[in-house]
Amino acid sequence: MFFLTPLLVAVVCILIAWIFKNADGNMERRKGETRGRAQARPWVDEDLKDSSDLHPVEEDADDWQDSEENVEHIPFSHTRYPEKEMVKRSQEFYELLNKRRSVRFISNEQVPMEVIDNVIKAAGTAPSGAHTEPWTFVVVKDPDVKHKIRQIIEEEEEINYLKRMGRQWVTDLKKLRTNWIKEYLDTAPVLILIFKQVHGFATNGKRKVHYYNEISVSIACGLLLAALQISEVSLKQVTLISFLNL
């Protein structure tokens, strides 16, 4: 029969105590992880991530929510067309937008400012996260300001081509014959800068989260392009610069 010596008994006891201690620690960590997951931010698809704070501080939300609960409701107005008219209008719209091209040779022909105002207002009808409308459109016509913008963009674009974009991206652009030289920023009579607002302010001055700001601004840019095409304003006359943080 095998007998344990006092020393071996002590070692076994210490080992058993260590095992139970680690088991308790792991249990506590799992509980903490469970609580952490319960308090985690909502799941967001990788393609939908932007700089939005998806879990704002509750007291901040309470501060501005009451001030915006009674926003006037604008009823939906809709014209119902016969089926043939719907098909005709959709086909005509497609054919018009299908003429759009991403041009890189810019004209210096002037554009009526009323047209620019209207197409920007059209872009502002885009849907946005929680209806925050997180965009700012800035029209630039001053030659000196346009040239300063060109210098800033060319500096960043050179870094893009040489470092940020990677070899495959640069290779894919070769067929388009693009580079970081943007002389058309001086040539175009109008530059439209589109800024995304990562947050705004409620009527009581409290900071307000702008949800999915980059996606919302992307949709607005799409409507802006469509409005320019419908207005028959050539993109050879207007240059859009988008996704700058505000």
mmCIF file of C-alpha atoms in Angstrom:
data_model
loop_
_atom_site.group_PDB
_atom_site.id
_atom_site.type_symbol
_atom_site.label_atom_id
_atom_site.label_comp_id
_atom_site.label_asym_id
_atom_site.label_seq_id
_atom_site.Cartn_x
_atom_site.Cartn_y
_atom_site.Cartn_z
ATOM 1 C CA MET A 1 0.000 0.000 0.000
ATOM 2 C CA PHE A 2 1.202 3.421 -0.941
ATOM 3 C CA PHE A 3 1.477 5.976 1.900
ATOM 4 C CA LEU A 4 1.801 9.747 1.412
ATOM 5 C CA THR A 5 4.543 11.511 3.302
ATOM 6 C CA PRO A 6 3.642 14.736 5.129
ATOM 7 C CA LEU A 7 5.594 16.718 2.512
ATOM 8 C CA LEU A 8 3.745 15.095 -0.385
ATOM 9 C CA VAL A 9 0.410 15.686 1.362
ATOM 10 C CA ALA A 10 1.263 19.394 1.699
ATOM 11 C CA VAL A 11 2.183 19.617 -1.992
ATOM 12 C CA VAL A 12 -1.077 17.908 -3.033
ATOM 13 C CA CYS A 13 -3.104 20.279 -0.841
ATOM 14 C CA ILE A 14 -1.389 23.342 -2.333
ATOM 15 C CA LEU A 15 -1.981 22.005 -5.842
ATOM 16 C CA ILE A 16 -5.690 21.398 -5.143
ATOM 17 C CA ALA A 17 -6.048 24.893 -3.665
ATOM 18 C CA TRP A 18 -4.330 26.437 -6.725
ATOM 19 C CA ILE A 19 -6.647 24.551 -9.112
ATOM 20 C CA PHE A 20 -9.776 25.733 -7.254
ATOM 21 C CA LYS A 21 -8.467 29.320 -7.119
ATOM 22 C CA ASN A 22 -7.838 29.383 -10.877
ATOM 23 C CA ALA A 23 -11.245 27.876 -11.517
ATOM 24 C CA ASP A 24 -12.886 30.647 -9.480
ATOM 25 C CA GLY A 25 -10.832 33.298 -11.315
ATOM 26 C CA ASN A 26 -11.823 31.930 -14.719
ATOM 27 C CA MET A 27 -15.454 31.902 -13.626
ATOM 28 C CA GLU A 28 -15.241 35.559 -12.602
ATOM 29 C CA ARG A 29 -13.551 36.494 -15.886
ATOM 30 C CA ARG A 30 -16.276 34.735 -17.870
ATOM 31 C CA LYS A 31 -18.922 36.584 -15.875
ATOM 32 C CA GLY A 32 -17.105 39.868 -16.519
ATOM 33 C CA GLU A 33 -16.882 39.115 -20.238
ATOM 34 C CA THR A 34 -20.595 38.286 -20.296
ATOM 35 C CA ARG A 35 -21.411 41.589 -18.589
ATOM 36 C CA GLY A 36 -19.073 43.380 -20.996
ATOM 37 C CA ARG A 37 -20.801 41.823 -23.989
ATOM 38 C CA ALA A 38 -24.167 42.808 -22.589
ATOM 39 C CA GLN A 39 -22.969 46.416 -22.383
ATOM 40 C CA ALA A 40 -21.137 46.367 -25.716
ATOM 41 C CA ARG A 41 -21.977 48.635 -28.595
ATOM 42 C CA PRO A 42 -24.506 47.402 -31.166
ATOM 43 C CA TRP A 43 -23.125 45.160 -33.901
ATOM 44 C CA VAL A 44 -22.138 46.995 -37.047
ATOM 45 C CA ASP A 45 -21.230 45.430 -40.377
ATOM 46 C CA GLU A 46 -17.610 46.135 -41.334
ATOM 47 C CA ASP A 47 -18.750 47.953 -44.483
ATOM 48 C CA LEU A 48 -21.009 50.242 -42.458
ATOM 49 C CA LYS A 49 -18.486 51.343 -39.851
ATOM 50 C CA ASP A 50 -17.611 55.005 -39.682
ATOM 51 C CA SER A 51 -16.692 57.462 -36.965
ATOM 52 C CA SER A 52 -20.191 57.524 -35.466
ATOM 53 C CA ASP A 53 -20.423 56.998 -31.721
ATOM 54 C CA LEU A 54 -23.027 54.242 -31.696
ATOM 55 C CA HIS A 55 -23.434 54.245 -27.930
ATOM 56 C CA PRO A 56 -23.777 57.865 -26.773
ATOM 57 C CA VAL A 57 -23.790 58.735 -23.097
ATOM 58 C CA GLU A 58 -27.324 58.313 -21.837
ATOM 59 C CA GLU A 59 -27.502 61.575 -19.925
ATOM 60 C CA ASP A 60 -26.516 63.477 -23.060
ATOM 61 C CA ALA A 61 -29.321 61.769 -24.965
ATOM 62 C CA ASP A 62 -31.822 62.696 -22.252
ATOM 63 C CA ASP A 63 -30.695 66.312 -22.395
ATOM 64 C CA TRP A 64 -31.518 66.845 -26.062
ATOM 65 C CA GLN A 65 -34.289 64.331 -26.682
ATOM 66 C CA ASP A 66 -37.061 66.352 -25.053
ATOM 67 C CA SER A 67 -36.189 69.447 -27.060
ATOM 68 C CA GLU A 68 -36.729 67.557 -30.337
ATOM 69 C CA GLU A 69 -39.727 65.374 -29.578
ATOM 70 C CA ASN A 70 -42.215 67.857 -30.976
ATOM 71 C CA VAL A 71 -40.622 68.391 -34.379
ATOM 72 C CA GLU A 72 -43.318 69.167 -36.921
ATOM 73 C CA HIS A 73 -44.268 66.179 -39.056
ATOM 74 C CA ILE A 74 -44.215 66.761 -42.815
ATOM 75 C CA PRO A 75 -46.759 64.493 -44.530
ATOM 76 C CA PHE A 76 -45.647 62.349 -47.453
ATOM 77 C CA SER A 77 -46.912 63.553 -50.829
ATOM 78 C CA HIS A 78 -46.930 61.077 -53.685
ATOM 79 C CA THR A 79 -48.176 61.034 -57.256
ATOM 80 C CA ARG A 80 -49.292 57.632 -58.478
ATOM 81 C CA TYR A 81 -48.513 57.158 -62.174
ATOM 82 C CA PRO A 82 -50.031 54.471 -64.447
ATOM 83 C CA GLU A 83 -47.758 51.490 -64.954
ATOM 84 C CA LYS A 84 -46.767 52.464 -68.507
ATOM 85 C CA GLU A 85 -45.868 55.974 -67.348
ATOM 86 C CA MET A 86 -43.767 54.538 -64.508
ATOM 87 C CA VAL A 87 -41.829 52.373 -66.950
ATOM 88 C CA LYS A 88 -41.349 55.292 -69.346
ATOM 89 C CA ARG A 89 -40.132 57.679 -66.632
ATOM 90 C CA SER A 90 -37.747 55.113 -65.123
ATOM 91 C CA GLN A 91 -36.292 54.308 -68.556
ATOM 92 C CA GLU A 92 -35.780 57.989 -69.373
ATOM 93 C CA PHE A 93 -34.150 58.596 -66.011
ATOM 94 C CA TYR A 94 -31.791 55.677 -66.525
ATOM 95 C CA GLU A 95 -30.860 56.800 -70.028
ATOM 96 C CA LEU A 96 -30.107 60.295 -68.761
ATOM 97 C CA LEU A 97 -27.919 59.132 -65.861
ATOM 98 C CA ASN A 98 -26.197 56.572 -68.066
ATOM 99 C CA LYS A 99 -24.679 59.480 -69.986
ATOM 100 C CA ARG A 100 -22.737 60.542 -66.890
ATOM 101 C CA ARG A 101 -18.989 60.097 -67.084
ATOM 102 C CA SER A 102 -16.177 60.530 -64.584
ATOM 103 C CA VAL A 103 -14.240 63.073 -66.606
ATOM 104 C CA ARG A 104 -10.775 64.338 -65.814
ATOM 105 C CA PHE A 105 -10.536 67.157 -68.340
ATOM 106 C CA ILE A 106 -12.203 70.228 -66.913
ATOM 107 C CA SER A 107 -13.738 73.214 -68.716
ATOM 108 C CA ASN A 108 -13.517 76.787 -67.431
ATOM 109 C CA GLU A 109 -17.027 77.570 -68.703
ATOM 110 C CA GLN A 110 -19.016 79.372 -66.003
ATOM 111 C CA VAL A 111 -22.036 77.812 -64.289
ATOM 112 C CA PRO A 112 -25.038 79.879 -63.062
ATOM 113 C CA MET A 113 -24.946 80.020 -59.270
ATOM 114 C CA GLU A 114 -28.697 79.408 -59.131
ATOM 115 C CA VAL A 115 -28.050 76.013 -60.690
ATOM 116 C CA ILE A 116 -25.362 75.255 -58.084
ATOM 117 C CA ASP A 117 -27.738 76.294 -55.294
ATOM 118 C CA ASN A 118 -30.501 74.056 -56.660
ATOM 119 C CA VAL A 119 -28.361 70.948 -57.080
ATOM 120 C CA ILE A 120 -27.002 71.344 -53.546
ATOM 121 C CA LYS A 121 -30.562 71.657 -52.220
ATOM 122 C CA ALA A 122 -31.417 68.493 -54.136
ATOM 123 C CA ALA A 123 -28.470 66.697 -52.495
ATOM 124 C CA GLY A 124 -29.782 67.861 -49.123
ATOM 125 C CA THR A 125 -32.958 65.809 -49.621
ATOM 126 C CA ALA A 126 -30.960 62.598 -49.128
ATOM 127 C CA PRO A 127 -31.890 60.251 -46.274
ATOM 128 C CA SER A 128 -29.535 60.161 -43.300
ATOM 129 C CA GLY A 129 -29.006 58.271 -40.066
ATOM 130 C CA ALA A 130 -31.647 59.432 -37.531
ATOM 131 C CA HIS A 131 -32.349 62.298 -39.968
ATOM 132 C CA THR A 132 -29.276 64.143 -38.734
ATOM 133 C CA GLU A 133 -28.342 65.418 -42.234
ATOM 134 C CA PRO A 134 -24.610 65.324 -41.432
ATOM 135 C CA TRP A 135 -23.340 67.249 -44.453
ATOM 136 C CA THR A 136 -22.022 70.687 -45.285
ATOM 137 C CA PHE A 137 -21.576 71.843 -48.889
ATOM 138 C CA VAL A 138 -19.059 74.611 -49.517
ATOM 139 C CA VAL A 139 -18.862 76.330 -52.920
ATOM 140 C CA VAL A 140 -15.470 77.753 -53.837
ATOM 141 C CA LYS A 141 -14.940 80.103 -56.793
ATOM 142 C CA ASP A 142 -12.038 82.278 -55.661
ATOM 143 C CA PRO A 143 -8.918 81.384 -57.739
ATOM 144 C CA ASP A 144 -6.502 81.802 -54.827
ATOM 145 C CA VAL A 145 -8.560 79.583 -52.545
ATOM 146 C CA LYS A 146 -8.936 76.987 -55.297
ATOM 147 C CA HIS A 147 -5.181 76.928 -55.785
ATOM 148 C CA LYS A 148 -4.545 76.475 -52.052
ATOM 149 C CA ILE A 149 -7.030 73.585 -52.067
ATOM 150 C CA ARG A 150 -5.181 72.067 -55.004
ATOM 151 C CA GLN A 151 -1.867 72.265 -53.152
ATOM 152 C CA ILE A 152 -3.333 70.539 -50.087
ATOM 153 C CA ILE A 153 -4.983 67.797 -52.143
ATOM 154 C CA GLU A 154 -1.926 67.131 -54.299
ATOM 155 C CA GLU A 155 0.235 66.784 -51.197
ATOM 156 C CA GLU A 156 -2.155 64.215 -49.704
ATOM 157 C CA GLU A 157 -2.690 62.439 -53.035
ATOM 158 C CA GLU A 158 1.041 61.990 -53.536
ATOM 159 C CA ILE A 159 1.184 60.219 -50.177
ATOM 160 C CA ASN A 160 -1.837 58.144 -51.247
ATOM 161 C CA TYR A 161 -0.176 56.966 -54.455
ATOM 162 C CA LEU A 162 3.223 56.325 -52.918
ATOM 163 C CA LYS A 163 2.247 54.863 -49.540
ATOM 164 C CA ARG A 164 -1.423 54.539 -48.569
ATOM 165 C CA MET A 165 -3.169 52.923 -51.534
ATOM 166 C CA GLY A 166 -0.885 49.977 -52.113
ATOM 167 C CA ARG A 167 0.575 48.532 -55.310
ATOM 168 C CA GLN A 168 -2.576 46.802 -56.580
ATOM 169 C CA TRP A 169 -4.726 49.925 -56.239
ATOM 170 C CA VAL A 170 -2.151 52.057 -58.045
ATOM 171 C CA THR A 171 -1.881 49.396 -60.750
ATOM 172 C CA ASP A 172 -5.652 49.399 -61.242
ATOM 173 C CA LEU A 173 -5.564 53.172 -61.723
ATOM 174 C CA LYS A 174 -2.911 53.083 -64.443
ATOM 175 C CA LYS A 175 -5.461 52.428 -67.181
ATOM 176 C CA LEU A 176 -7.225 55.637 -66.158
ATOM 177 C CA ARG A 177 -3.943 57.582 -66.404
ATOM 178 C CA THR A 178 -4.495 59.295 -63.056
ATOM 179 C CA ASN A 179 -1.896 60.581 -60.645
ATOM 180 C CA TRP A 180 -1.617 63.083 -57.819
ATOM 181 C CA ILE A 181 -1.394 66.113 -60.122
ATOM 182 C CA LYS A 182 -4.825 67.836 -60.062
ATOM 183 C CA GLU A 183 -4.522 70.836 -62.355
ATOM 184 C CA TYR A 184 -8.279 70.785 -62.969
ATOM 185 C CA LEU A 185 -8.783 72.158 -59.454
ATOM 186 C CA ASP A 186 -7.449 75.457 -60.784
ATOM 187 C CA THR A 187 -9.351 75.189 -64.082
ATOM 188 C CA ALA A 188 -12.869 74.365 -62.871
ATOM 189 C CA PRO A 189 -14.928 77.525 -62.265
ATOM 190 C CA VAL A 190 -16.646 75.897 -59.284
ATOM 191 C CA LEU A 191 -15.411 73.532 -56.594
ATOM 192 C CA ILE A 192 -17.975 71.937 -54.307
ATOM 193 C CA LEU A 193 -16.440 70.698 -51.073
ATOM 194 C CA ILE A 194 -18.555 68.151 -49.219
ATOM 195 C CA PHE A 195 -17.836 67.873 -45.501
ATOM 196 C CA LYS A 196 -19.162 65.142 -43.228
ATOM 197 C CA GLN A 197 -20.242 66.248 -39.763
ATOM 198 C CA VAL A 198 -19.325 63.628 -37.196
ATOM 199 C CA HIS A 199 -21.550 65.391 -34.671
ATOM 200 C CA GLY A 200 -23.857 68.387 -34.403
ATOM 201 C CA PHE A 201 -25.605 70.334 -31.660
ATOM 202 C CA ALA A 202 -29.167 70.174 -30.373
ATOM 203 C CA THR A 203 -31.264 73.297 -29.801
ATOM 204 C CA ASN A 204 -30.140 73.386 -26.171
ATOM 205 C CA GLY A 205 -26.476 73.433 -27.213
ATOM 206 C CA LYS A 206 -25.750 69.827 -26.266
ATOM 207 C CA ARG A 207 -23.545 67.755 -28.548
ATOM 208 C CA LYS A 208 -25.568 65.413 -30.760
ATOM 209 C CA VAL A 209 -24.320 62.226 -32.437
ATOM 210 C CA HIS A 210 -24.585 61.963 -36.223
ATOM 211 C CA TYR A 211 -25.146 58.284 -36.944
ATOM 212 C CA TYR A 212 -23.630 56.724 -40.089
ATOM 213 C CA ASN A 213 -22.394 60.152 -41.148
ATOM 214 C CA GLU A 214 -20.099 58.907 -43.902
ATOM 215 C CA ILE A 215 -22.738 56.661 -45.462
ATOM 216 C CA SER A 216 -25.310 59.458 -45.298
ATOM 217 C CA VAL A 217 -22.923 61.894 -46.991
ATOM 218 C CA SER A 218 -22.191 59.287 -49.666
ATOM 219 C CA ILE A 219 -25.891 59.087 -50.508
ATOM 220 C CA ALA A 220 -26.099 62.889 -50.665
ATOM 221 C CA CYS A 221 -23.123 62.931 -53.059
ATOM 222 C CA GLY A 222 -24.920 60.454 -55.287
ATOM 223 C CA LEU A 223 -27.977 62.703 -55.432
ATOM 224 C CA LEU A 224 -25.733 65.685 -56.151
ATOM 225 C CA LEU A 225 -24.227 63.888 -59.144
ATOM 226 C CA ALA A 226 -27.696 62.970 -60.402
ATOM 227 C CA ALA A 227 -28.929 66.556 -59.971
ATOM 228 C CA LEU A 228 -25.953 67.888 -61.941
ATOM 229 C CA GLN A 229 -26.634 65.402 -64.726
ATOM 230 C CA ILE A 230 -30.346 66.235 -64.846
ATOM 231 C CA SER A 231 -29.499 69.943 -64.934
ATOM 232 C CA GLU A 232 -27.165 69.220 -67.858
ATOM 233 C CA VAL A 233 -24.292 70.766 -65.954
ATOM 234 C CA SER A 234 -21.186 69.023 -67.174
ATOM 235 C CA LEU A 235 -18.818 67.702 -64.562
ATOM 236 C CA LYS A 236 -16.249 69.344 -66.791
ATOM 237 C CA GLN A 237 -17.454 72.532 -65.143
ATOM 238 C CA VAL A 238 -17.906 71.428 -61.533
ATOM 239 C CA THR A 239 -15.460 69.466 -59.413
ATOM 240 C CA LEU A 240 -16.595 67.664 -56.279
ATOM 241 C CA ILE A 241 -14.251 67.101 -53.347
ATOM 242 C CA SER A 242 -15.776 64.854 -50.721
ATOM 243 C CA PHE A 243 -15.368 63.207 -47.330
ATOM 244 C CA LEU A 244 -13.433 65.816 -45.440
ATOM 245 C CA ASN A 245 -14.046 65.760 -41.702
ATOM 246 C CA LEU A 246 -15.793 68.752 -40.195
#
